[in-house]
CSV table of C-alpha atoms and ligand atoms in Angstrom, one decimal:
chain,number,residue,atom,x,y,z
M,200,MET,CA,68.8,43.5,-24.7
M,201,ASP,CA,69.4,41.0,-27.6
M,202,ARG,CA,72.2,40.8,-30.1
M,203,PHE,CA,72.2,38.7,-33.4
M,204,ARG,CA,75.1,36.2,-33.9
M,205,ILE,CA,75.2,35.9,-37.6
M,206,GLN,CA,77.2,33.5,-39.9
M,207,GLY,CA,77.3,34.9,-43.7
M,208,GLY,CA,78.3,33.9,-46.8
M,209,THR,CA,75.1,31.7,-47.5
M,210,PRO,CA,72.6,32.2,-50.5
M,211,LEU,CA,69.1,32.3,-49.3
M,212,ARG,CA,66.5,30.6,-51.2
M,213,GLY,CA,63.3,29.3,-50.8
M,214,THR,CA,59.8,31.1,-49.9
M,215,VAL,CA,59.1,33.5,-47.2
M,216,ARG,CA,55.6,35.0,-46.4
M,217,THR,CA,54.9,39.1,-45.3
M,218,SER,CA,53.5,39.7,-42.3
M,219,GLY,CA,50.5,42.5,-42.4
M,220,ALA,CA,52.2,46.1,-42.8
M,221,LYS,CA,52.9,47.4,-39.6
M,222,ASN,CA,52.3,51.3,-40.7
M,223,ALA,CA,48.9,50.7,-42.3
M,224,ALA,CA,48.0,49.0,-39.1
M,225,LEU,CA,48.9,52.0,-36.2
M,226,PRO,CA,47.0,53.9,-38.1
M,227,CYS,CA,43.7,51.0,-38.2
M,228,LEU,CA,44.5,50.8,-34.8
M,229,ALA,CA,43.9,54.9,-34.2
M,230,ALA,CA,40.5,54.6,-36.4
M,231,SER,CA,39.5,52.6,-33.6
M,232,LEU,CA,38.3,55.5,-31.5
M,233,LEU,CA,36.3,57.1,-33.7
M,234,THR,CA,33.8,54.7,-33.1
M,235,ASP,CA,31.7,53.0,-29.5
M,236,GLU,CA,31.0,49.9,-31.9
M,237,PRO,CA,33.7,47.4,-32.5
M,238,VAL,CA,36.5,47.2,-34.8
M,239,ILE,CA,38.2,43.9,-36.0
M,240,LEU,CA,41.5,44.0,-37.3
M,241,ARG,CA,42.9,40.9,-39.4
M,242,ASN,CA,46.7,39.9,-40.5
M,243,LEU,CA,48.3,42.1,-37.5
M,244,PRO,CA,52.0,42.0,-37.6
M,245,SER,CA,52.8,40.9,-34.1
M,246,VAL,CA,55.3,43.6,-33.6
M,247,ARG,CA,56.4,45.8,-31.1
M,248,ASP,CA,54.9,49.1,-31.9
M,249,ILE,CA,52.0,47.0,-32.3
M,250,ARG,CA,52.1,46.0,-29.1
M,251,THR,CA,52.7,49.4,-27.7
M,252,THR,CA,49.6,50.8,-29.4
M,253,CYS,CA,47.4,48.4,-28.0
M,254,GLY,CA,49.0,49.3,-24.6
M,255,LEU,CA,48.2,53.2,-25.4
M,256,LEU,CA,44.7,52.5,-26.7
M,257,LYS,CA,44.1,50.5,-23.2
M,258,SER,CA,45.7,53.0,-21.5
M,259,LEU,CA,42.4,55.7,-23.0
M,260,GLY,CA,40.3,53.1,-21.6
M,261,VAL,CA,39.6,51.0,-24.6
M,262,GLU,CA,38.9,47.1,-24.1
M,263,ILE,CA,41.0,44.8,-26.8
M,264,ALA,CA,40.3,41.4,-26.9
M,265,GLU,CA,43.0,39.2,-28.3
M,266,ASP,CA,42.3,35.9,-30.1
M,267,GLU,CA,45.2,34.2,-28.4
M,268,GLN,CA,45.2,31.4,-31.0
M,269,SER,CA,45.9,33.9,-33.9
M,270,TRP,CA,49.1,35.2,-32.1
M,271,ALA,CA,51.0,31.9,-31.9
M,272,TRP,CA,54.1,31.5,-34.2
M,273,PRO,CA,54.0,30.6,-37.0
M,274,SER,CA,50.2,31.7,-36.9
M,275,THR,CA,47.5,29.7,-39.0
M,276,SER,CA,44.9,31.9,-38.6
M,277,ALA,CA,45.3,35.8,-39.6
M,278,ARG,CA,46.4,37.5,-36.4
M,279,GLN,CA,43.3,39.8,-35.3
M,280,LEU,CA,42.3,42.0,-32.4
M,281,LYS,CA,38.9,43.2,-31.5
M,282,ILE,CA,39.3,46.9,-30.4
M,283,HIS,CA,36.4,48.0,-28.4
M,284,ALA,CA,36.5,52.3,-28.0
M,285,ALA,CA,33.1,52.3,-26.2
M,286,LYS,CA,34.1,54.6,-23.5
M,287,ILE,CA,37.3,56.9,-23.2
M,288,SER,CA,38.3,57.3,-19.9
M,289,THR,CA,41.6,60.1,-20.6
M,290,VAL,CA,42.1,62.5,-23.7
M,291,GLU,CA,45.7,62.0,-23.0
M,292,VAL,CA,49.1,60.2,-24.0
M,293,PRO,CA,51.9,60.7,-22.1
M,294,TRP,CA,55.4,61.5,-22.8
M,295,GLU,CA,56.5,58.2,-22.2
M,296,GLN,CA,53.9,57.1,-24.3
M,297,VAL,CA,54.8,58.9,-27.5
M,298,ARG,CA,58.6,58.8,-26.4
M,299,THR,CA,58.6,55.0,-26.9
M,300,MET,CA,56.6,55.4,-30.2
M,301,ARG,CA,56.5,58.7,-32.2
M,302,ALA,CA,53.6,57.3,-34.2
M,303,SER,CA,51.2,58.0,-31.0
M,304,THR,CA,50.7,61.1,-32.9
M,305,LEU,CA,48.0,59.2,-34.6
M,306,ILE,CA,45.8,59.7,-32.0
M,307,LEU,CA,45.6,63.1,-32.0
M,308,GLY,CA,43.0,63.3,-34.6
M,309,PRO,CA,40.8,61.0,-33.5
M,310,LEU,CA,40.8,62.0,-30.0
M,311,VAL,CA,39.8,65.1,-30.9
M,312,ALA,CA,37.3,64.4,-33.1
M,313,ARG,CA,35.7,61.7,-31.1
M,314,CYS,CA,36.3,63.2,-27.6
M,315,GLY,CA,36.2,67.1,-28.8
M,316,GLU,CA,39.6,67.3,-26.7
M,317,ALA,CA,43.3,65.5,-26.7
M,318,ARG,CA,46.4,66.2,-25.0
M,319,VAL,CA,49.1,64.5,-26.7
M,320,SER,CA,52.8,64.7,-25.6
M,321,LEU,CA,55.0,66.3,-28.4
M,322,PRO,CA,56.8,63.8,-29.9
M,323,GLY,CA,61.1,64.1,-29.5
M,324,GLY,CA,63.0,63.7,-32.5
M,325,CYS,CA,64.5,60.2,-33.1
M,326,ALA,CA,67.6,58.8,-34.8
M,327,ILE,CA,66.5,59.5,-38.2
M,328,GLY,CA,65.8,63.3,-38.0
M,329,ALA,CA,63.6,65.7,-35.7
M,330,ARG,CA,60.3,64.4,-36.8
M,331,PRO,CA,58.2,67.8,-36.2
M,332,ILE,CA,54.6,67.4,-36.5
M,333,ASP,CA,53.6,70.8,-37.3
M,334,LEU,CA,51.7,69.9,-40.1
M,335,HIS,CA,49.2,67.5,-38.4
M,336,ILE,CA,48.7,71.0,-36.4
M,337,LYS,CA,48.0,73.3,-38.7
M,338,GLY,CA,46.0,70.9,-40.3
M,339,LEU,CA,43.6,70.8,-37.1
M,340,GLU,CA,43.7,74.3,-36.8
M,341,LYS,CA,42.2,74.5,-40.5
M,342,LEU,CA,39.6,72.0,-39.1
M,343,GLY,CA,38.8,74.0,-36.4
M,344,ALA,CA,40.7,73.2,-33.7
M,345,GLU,CA,41.9,75.2,-30.7
M,346,ILE,CA,45.3,74.3,-30.5
M,347,THR,CA,47.8,74.8,-27.2
M,348,THR,CA,51.1,74.2,-26.4
M,349,GLU,CA,52.2,73.4,-22.5
M,350,HIS,CA,55.0,71.6,-20.6
M,351,GLY,CA,55.2,69.7,-24.0
M,352,MET,CA,51.9,68.6,-24.3
M,353,VAL,CA,49.9,69.5,-27.5
M,354,ILE,CA,46.3,70.0,-26.3
M,355,ALA,CA,43.8,70.4,-28.8
M,356,ARG,CA,39.8,71.3,-28.0
M,357,SER,CA,37.4,71.6,-30.6
M,358,LYS,CA,33.5,71.3,-29.9
M,359,ARG,CA,32.8,69.8,-33.5
M,360,LEU,CA,35.8,70.0,-36.1
M,361,ARG,CA,34.7,71.9,-38.8
M,362,GLY,CA,35.4,70.7,-42.5
M,363,GLY,CA,38.0,72.7,-44.3
M,364,ARG,CA,40.4,72.9,-47.1
M,365,ILE,CA,43.8,71.5,-46.2
M,366,TYR,CA,47.2,71.8,-48.1
M,367,PHE,CA,50.3,70.1,-46.7
M,368,ASP,CA,53.2,72.0,-47.9
M,369,ARG,CA,55.3,68.9,-47.0
M,370,ILE,CA,53.8,65.4,-48.0
M,371,THR,CA,53.6,63.9,-44.5
M,372,VAL,CA,52.0,60.1,-44.1
M,373,THR,CA,51.5,60.2,-40.5
M,374,GLY,CA,49.9,64.0,-41.1
M,375,THR,CA,47.3,63.0,-43.9
M,376,GLU,CA,46.4,59.9,-42.1
M,377,ASP,CA,45.8,62.0,-38.8
M,378,LEU,CA,43.9,64.6,-40.6
M,379,LEU,CA,41.5,62.2,-43.0
M,380,MET,CA,40.8,60.5,-39.6
M,381,ALA,CA,40.0,63.7,-37.7
M,382,ALA,CA,37.9,64.9,-41.3
M,383,THR,CA,35.6,62.3,-41.4
M,384,LEU,CA,33.8,63.2,-38.1
M,385,ALA,CA,33.8,67.0,-38.8
M,386,GLU,CA,30.9,68.9,-39.9
M,387,GLY,CA,31.0,69.6,-43.4
M,388,GLU,CA,33.6,69.0,-46.1
M,389,THR,CA,37.3,68.4,-46.0
M,390,ILE,CA,39.7,68.7,-49.0
M,391,LEU,CA,43.1,67.1,-48.2
M,392,ASP,CA,45.6,68.8,-51.0
M,393,ASN,CA,49.1,67.5,-51.4
M,394,ALA,CA,48.1,64.1,-49.3
M,395,ALA,CA,50.7,61.4,-49.3
M,396,ARG,CA,49.6,58.8,-51.8
M,397,GLU,CA,51.2,55.7,-49.5
M,398,PRO,CA,49.2,52.5,-49.7
M,399,GLU,CA,48.8,52.2,-45.9
M,400,VAL,CA,47.1,55.9,-46.4
M,401,GLU,CA,44.7,54.1,-48.9
M,402,ASP,CA,44.3,50.9,-46.5
M,403,LEU,CA,42.9,53.6,-43.6
M,404,ALA,CA,40.8,54.9,-46.1
M,405,ASN,CA,39.3,51.7,-47.0
M,406,LEU,CA,38.3,50.8,-43.1
M,407,LEU,CA,37.2,54.1,-42.4
M,408,ILE,CA,34.6,53.7,-45.3
M,409,LYS,CA,33.5,50.5,-44.0
M,410,MET,CA,32.6,51.9,-40.7
M,411,GLY,CA,30.7,54.7,-42.6
M,412,ALA,CA,33.2,57.4,-43.5
M,413,LYS,CA,32.2,59.2,-46.9
M,414,ILE,CA,35.7,59.2,-48.5
M,415,THR,CA,37.2,59.6,-51.9
M,416,GLY,CA,40.5,60.0,-54.0
M,417,ALA,CA,42.8,58.3,-51.1
M,418,GLY,CA,46.0,57.3,-52.9
M,419,THR,CA,46.0,60.2,-55.1
M,420,SER,CA,47.0,63.9,-54.2
M,421,THR,CA,43.7,65.0,-53.3
M,422,ILE,CA,41.5,63.5,-50.8
M,423,ARG,CA,37.9,64.6,-50.6
M,424,VAL,CA,36.0,64.0,-46.7
M,425,GLU,CA,32.5,64.5,-46.2
M,426,GLY,CA,31.6,64.9,-42.5
M,427,VAL,CA,29.6,62.1,-41.0
M,428,GLU,CA,27.7,62.9,-37.6
M,429,ARG,CA,29.1,59.2,-36.3
M,430,LEU,CA,30.9,55.8,-37.4
M,431,ARG,CA,30.1,52.0,-36.9
M,432,GLY,CA,32.4,49.6,-36.0
M,433,ALA,CA,33.4,47.1,-38.9
M,434,GLU,CA,36.1,44.2,-40.0
M,435,HIS,CA,39.4,44.9,-41.9
M,436,THR,CA,42.0,43.0,-43.1
M,437,ILE,CA,45.4,45.0,-43.1
M,438,ILE,CA,47.8,45.0,-46.2
M,439,PRO,CA,50.9,43.4,-46.4
M,440,ASP,CA,54.0,44.7,-45.5
M,441,ARG,CA,55.9,46.4,-48.6
M,442,ILE,CA,59.0,47.5,-46.9
M,443,GLU,CA,59.2,43.7,-45.2
M,444,ALA,CA,58.9,42.2,-48.9
M,445,GLY,CA,61.5,44.5,-50.4
M,446,THR,CA,63.6,43.5,-47.6
M,447,PHE,CA,63.7,39.4,-48.1
M,448,LEU,CA,63.9,40.5,-52.2
M,449,ALA,CA,67.2,42.5,-51.4
M,450,ALA,CA,68.5,39.6,-49.3
M,451,ALA,CA,68.2,37.4,-52.0
M,452,GLY,CA,70.1,40.0,-54.3
M,453,ILE,CA,72.8,40.5,-51.7
M,454,THR,CA,73.6,36.8,-50.8
M,455,GLY,CA,73.5,35.8,-54.4
M,456,GLY,CA,70.3,33.7,-53.7
M,457,ASP,CA,66.7,33.0,-54.9
M,458,ILE,CA,63.6,34.0,-52.6
M,459,THR,CA,60.3,33.9,-53.5
M,460,VAL,CA,57.9,36.1,-51.1
M,461,GLU,CA,54.7,35.1,-50.7
M,462,ASP,CA,51.3,37.0,-49.8
M,463,CYS,CA,52.9,40.5,-51.0
M,464,GLN,CA,51.1,42.9,-53.6
M,465,PRO,CA,53.6,43.6,-56.3
M,466,ASP,CA,52.3,47.0,-57.2
M,467,HIS,CA,53.1,48.5,-54.3
M,468,LEU,CA,56.7,47.9,-55.1
M,469,THR,CA,56.9,49.2,-58.2
M,470,ALA,CA,59.8,51.7,-57.9
M,471,VAL,CA,61.8,49.0,-56.1
M,472,ILE,CA,61.1,46.2,-58.5
M,473,GLU,CA,62.4,48.7,-61.4
M,474,LYS,CA,65.4,49.7,-59.2
M,475,PHE,CA,66.3,46.4,-58.3
M,476,ARG,CA,65.9,45.3,-61.9
M,477,ALA,CA,68.3,48.0,-63.0
M,478,ALA,CA,70.8,47.1,-60.4
M,479,GLY,CA,70.8,43.5,-62.5
M,480,MET,CA,68.3,41.5,-59.9
M,481,THR,CA,65.8,38.8,-61.7
M,482,ILE,CA,62.5,39.6,-60.4
M,483,THR,CA,59.0,38.1,-61.4
M,484,ALA,CA,55.5,37.7,-60.0
M,485,PRO,CA,54.7,34.0,-60.3
M,486,THR,CA,51.3,35.0,-58.6
M,487,ALA,CA,49.3,38.4,-58.2
M,488,THR,CA,50.5,38.1,-54.3
M,489,SER,CA,54.4,37.1,-55.1
M,490,LEU,CA,57.4,38.2,-55.9
M,491,ARG,CA,60.6,35.9,-56.7
M,492,ALA,CA,64.1,37.9,-56.8
M,493,SER,CA,67.4,36.3,-57.9
M,494,LEU,CA,70.6,37.1,-59.5
M,495,PRO,CA,71.1,36.1,-62.9
M,496,GLY,CA,72.4,32.6,-63.2
M,497,PHE,CA,71.1,31.8,-59.3
M,498,GLY,CA,74.1,34.0,-57.7
M,499,ALA,CA,76.5,34.5,-60.6
M,500,GLY,CA,76.2,38.2,-59.9
M,501,PRO,CA,77.8,40.5,-59.5
M,502,LEU,CA,75.3,43.1,-59.1
M,503,ARG,CA,75.4,46.5,-61.3
M,504,ALA,CA,75.6,49.8,-59.8
M,505,ALA,CA,72.9,52.1,-60.2
M,506,ASP,CA,72.2,55.6,-58.4
M,507,MET,CA,68.8,55.4,-56.0
M,508,THR,CA,66.7,58.8,-55.0
M,509,THR,CA,64.2,58.4,-51.9
M,510,ALA,CA,60.8,59.9,-53.1
M,511,GLU,CA,57.3,59.9,-51.4
M,512,HIS,CA,55.1,57.0,-53.0
M,513,PRO,CA,55.0,56.2,-55.5
M,514,GLY,CA,58.9,56.8,-55.9
M,515,PHE,CA,61.2,54.6,-54.1
M,516,PRO,CA,60.6,54.4,-50.7
M,517,THR,CA,62.7,56.1,-47.6
M,518,ASP,CA,61.6,53.3,-45.8
M,519,MET,CA,64.1,51.4,-48.5
M,520,GLN,CA,66.8,52.9,-48.6
M,521,ALA,CA,69.3,51.6,-46.3
M,522,GLN,CA,68.5,48.1,-47.7
M,523,TYR,CA,69.4,49.2,-50.8
M,524,MET,CA,72.8,50.7,-49.7
M,525,ALA,CA,74.0,47.8,-47.9
M,526,LEU,CA,73.0,46.4,-51.9
M,527,ALA,CA,75.2,49.0,-53.6
M,528,THR,CA,78.4,47.4,-51.5
M,529,GLN,CA,78.1,44.4,-53.6
M,530,ALA,CA,77.5,46.3,-56.8
M,531,GLU,CA,79.9,46.6,-59.4
M,532,GLY,CA,80.8,50.3,-59.7
M,533,ILE,CA,79.7,53.8,-58.5
M,534,SER,CA,75.9,54.1,-56.5
M,535,VAL,CA,74.8,57.7,-55.3
M,536,VAL,CA,71.8,57.1,-53.2
M,537,THR,CA,70.2,60.8,-52.4
M,538,GLU,CA,67.8,60.8,-49.0
M,539,ASN,CA,65.5,63.5,-49.4
M,540,ILE,CA,62.6,62.4,-47.1
M,541,PHE,CA,65.1,62.6,-43.5
M,542,GLU,CA,67.5,65.1,-42.7
M,543,ASN,CA,70.0,62.2,-40.7
M,544,ARG,CA,68.9,59.0,-42.3
M,545,PHE,CA,72.4,57.2,-43.2
M,546,MET,CA,73.6,56.1,-39.8
M,547,HIS,CA,73.6,52.4,-41.1
M,548,ALA,CA,77.0,54.0,-43.4
M,549,PRO,CA,79.4,53.7,-41.0
M,550,GLU,CA,78.8,50.2,-39.4
M,551,LEU,CA,78.7,49.3,-43.3
M,552,VAL,CA,81.8,50.7,-43.5
M,553,ARG,CA,83.6,48.8,-40.6
M,554,MET,CA,82.8,46.0,-42.6
M,555,GLY,CA,84.4,46.8,-45.3
M,556,ALA,CA,82.3,48.7,-48.1
M,557,ASP,CA,83.4,51.8,-49.5
M,558,ILE,CA,80.2,54.5,-48.8
M,559,ARG,CA,81.1,58.2,-48.7
M,560,VAL,CA,78.7,60.3,-47.1
M,561,ASP,CA,78.1,64.2,-48.2
M,562,GLY,CA,75.5,65.6,-46.7
M,563,ASN,CA,71.9,64.1,-48.0
M,564,ARG,CA,74.2,62.0,-50.8
M,565,ALA,CA,76.0,58.6,-50.3
M,566,VAL,CA,78.5,57.7,-52.6
M,567,VAL,CA,79.0,53.5,-52.9
M,568,ARG,CA,81.9,52.2,-54.5
M,569,GLY,CA,81.5,48.4,-55.0
M,570,ARG,CA,82.0,45.8,-55.2
M,571,THR,CA,83.9,45.4,-51.8
M,572,PRO,CA,83.7,42.0,-50.0
M,573,LEU,CA,81.9,42.6,-46.8
M,574,SER,CA,83.5,40.7,-43.4
M,575,GLY,CA,81.7,40.1,-40.5
M,576,ALA,CA,82.6,42.3,-37.6
M,577,GLY,CA,80.7,43.6,-34.5
M,578,ILE,CA,78.0,46.2,-35.1
M,579,THR,CA,75.4,48.3,-33.6
M,580,ALA,CA,71.8,48.8,-34.7
M,581,SER,CA,70.7,52.4,-34.7
M,582,ASP,CA,66.7,52.2,-35.7
M,583,LEU,CA,64.3,49.9,-37.5
M,584,ARG,CA,65.4,50.0,-41.1
M,585,ALA,CA,69.0,50.4,-40.7
M,586,SER,CA,68.9,47.4,-38.7
M,587,ALA,CA,67.3,45.2,-41.5
M,588,SER,CA,70.3,46.8,-43.9
M,589,LEU,CA,73.2,45.2,-41.0
M,590,VAL,CA,71.4,42.2,-41.1
M,591,MET,CA,71.6,42.1,-44.9
M,592,ALA,CA,75.4,42.6,-44.9
M,593,GLY,CA,75.7,40.2,-41.9
M,594,LEU,CA,74.2,37.8,-44.5
M,595,ALA,CA,76.7,38.5,-47.2
M,596,ALA,CA,79.7,39.2,-45.1
M,597,GLN,CA,82.5,36.6,-44.7
M,598,GLY,CA,82.4,35.3,-41.1
M,599,GLU,CA,80.6,36.0,-38.3
M,600,THR,CA,78.8,39.4,-37.4
M,601,ILE,CA,77.4,40.4,-34.1
M,602,LEU,CA,74.5,42.9,-34.5
M,603,GLU,CA,73.6,44.2,-30.7
M,604,ARG,CA,70.4,46.7,-30.0
M,605,VAL,CA,67.6,44.4,-32.6
M,606,TYR,CA,65.0,45.9,-29.9
M,607,HIS,CA,65.1,48.3,-33.4
M,608,ILE,CA,64.1,45.5,-35.6
M,609,ASP,CA,61.4,44.0,-33.5
M,610,ARG,CA,59.6,47.2,-33.6
M,611,GLY,CA,59.3,46.5,-37.4
M,612,TYR,CA,59.7,42.6,-38.2
M,613,GLU,CA,58.1,39.9,-37.1
M,614,ARG,CA,60.8,37.4,-35.9
M,615,ILE,CA,63.2,38.5,-38.8
M,616,GLU,CA,65.8,35.7,-37.8
M,617,GLU,CA,63.2,33.0,-37.9
M,618,LYS,CA,62.2,34.3,-41.1
M,619,LEU,CA,65.8,34.2,-42.5
M,620,ASN,CA,66.9,31.2,-41.0
M,621,SER,CA,63.7,29.2,-42.8
M,622,LEU,CA,65.6,30.4,-46.2
M,623,GLY,CA,69.3,29.2,-44.8
M,624,ALA,CA,70.6,31.9,-42.9
M,625,ARG,CA,72.1,31.4,-39.9
M,626,ILE,CA,71.2,33.6,-37.3
M,627,THR,CA,71.1,33.4,-33.9
M,628,ARG,CA,69.6,35.5,-31.3
M,629,GLU,CA,70.7,35.7,-27.8
M,630,PRO,CA,71.2,37.9,-24.5
M,631,SER,CA,73.7,41.1,-25.0
M,632,GLU,CA,76.3,40.2,-22.6
F,263,EPZ,C1,55.9,57.4,-41.7
F,263,EPZ,O1,56.3,58.3,-40.9
F,263,EPZ,C2,56.3,56.2,-41.7
F,263,EPZ,N1,55.6,55.9,-40.1
F,263,EPZ,C3,57.8,55.8,-42.0
F,263,EPZ,O2,57.9,54.9,-41.7
F,263,EPZ,C4,58.3,56.6,-42.8
F,263,EPZ,O3,59.5,56.5,-42.7
F,263,EPZ,C5,57.6,58.0,-43.3
F,263,EPZ,O4,56.7,57.9,-43.0
F,263,EPZ,C6,58.0,58.1,-44.4
F,263,EPZ,O5,57.4,57.3,-45.6
F,263,EPZ,C7,54.3,55.4,-40.1
F,263,EPZ,O6,53.8,55.4,-40.7
F,263,EPZ,C8,54.3,55.0,-38.8
F,263,EPZ,P1,56.4,62.1,-42.6
F,263,EPZ,P2,56.3,60.0,-40.9
F,263,EPZ,O7,55.3,62.9,-41.6
F,263,EPZ,O8,54.5,59.9,-40.9
F,263,EPZ,C9,58.6,65.8,-42.4
F,263,EPZ,C10,59.4,53.2,-40.5
F,263,EPZ,O9,60.4,52.9,-40.5
F,263,EPZ,N2,57.1,66.4,-41.5
F,263,EPZ,O10,55.7,61.4,-44.0
F,263,EPZ,O11,56.5,60.5,-39.9
F,263,EPZ,C11,59.5,64.8,-42.1
F,263,EPZ,O12,60.3,65.3,-40.4
F,263,EPZ,C12,59.2,54.2,-40.2
F,263,EPZ,O13,58.5,52.2,-40.4
F,263,EPZ,C13,56.9,68.0,-41.3
F,263,EPZ,O14,58.3,68.9,-41.5
F,263,EPZ,O15,56.8,60.7,-42.2
F,263,EPZ,C14,59.7,64.3,-42.8
F,263,EPZ,O16,61.4,64.8,-43.1
F,263,EPZ,C15,60.5,55.3,-40.0
F,263,EPZ,N3,56.4,68.0,-40.6
F,263,EPZ,C16,59.1,64.5,-43.9
F,263,EPZ,O17,58.0,65.2,-43.5
F,263,EPZ,C17,55.0,67.4,-39.9
F,263,EPZ,O18,54.1,68.1,-39.3
F,263,EPZ,C18,58.0,63.1,-43.9
F,263,EPZ,O19,57.4,63.1,-42.9
F,263,EPZ,C19,55.2,65.9,-40.5
F,263,EPZ,C20,56.3,65.5,-41.3
């Protein structure tokens, strides 16, 4: 198990490139199950969850050809995989697989649509919440699947799914993606109401349309799908990771630096950009695919307090909440951070307090009183985005921070220490004692 040793206090300056979006790559990998022809995906991030999903697909009998060259670091060509689900040897996704990565539930919809059956272990909760999949299951039932659960497995069966109208009584990203994939091969029309509008949903729909699916409305709250008999292979480039890009913008603010993030899509980050500007940061878009963030006077600071509430896209993303909280500790005044998506997503707060922050958590609200100087300490990561928040705090702190369990951050960030060190950070990765 690795840990990071972080020397703080240096303003980060320079240019960094965003990798492909993990949360777009995962459903796109699952979509390859919908056809017996090869699917080529480019700009895949070299992160643990992608490797985990490839292992899962291979366990189902899917062939995956890796272009070894493109996975070398730093890669010159976009990382690409050729995924060929010519034959599927089993429809079972075991517990140990889902336990490692709950997004394995994205296999449920495509598998039952392609094979008429899927047996996927119910995901346990995780650090940030119970993470049920009741809406995935209800949606599949609306498409005519017969669902049973036994020994912790969800078993979905259907000779052929038939179109239906699905209303999500809670907006769910992977729920929308799971059912969007299932609906592409269902007989007749499916309408997904109150669907998730995240850019990653739209990216998945763009791949499915290239595969021959008939989809309109992706990226809006109502998605219509006209089922087809079969889908064909396709080639697709994954969108940039907006959360990674937002994390680097936050790093510029918290260290009083000046960072240009390239290979990003500014229109995916509107709420984040507006909030960072409200906090006093200067953010510009030098080109259509880059953003530049700094404090006024290049580090003159300080940031200003600004309340923030997470919401489904296009609102402020929950996956940026922890990073914003770290930033708010360096802002003058009181920032109230409200988390509306997950029930337990403040685990970074006590670690930030140990570094000197003044944060009071009360239910789904955290009151951050800034500006408090941060000092390096031994801290522990609990989940993917909390880890990113703690790395940023370490970069802003005086002295040395040891961050344990960085495997959490490796799930969703590609060699984050190398990218940050290229901006002047001083982070070393080392085995934990
Ligand atoms: C996706 O998770 C992302 N993961 C998460 O990113 C992200 O935080 C989340 O969407 C919200 O944006 C992937 O895309 C792989 P939800 P997902 O279903 O789909 C409740 C990261 O850091 N709900 O939109 O699992 C649920 O408990 C990860 O990259 C139900 O009640 O999230 C939550 O409170 C973390 N029943 C809310 O809805 C269901 O059937 C939103 O969850 C499904 C969800």
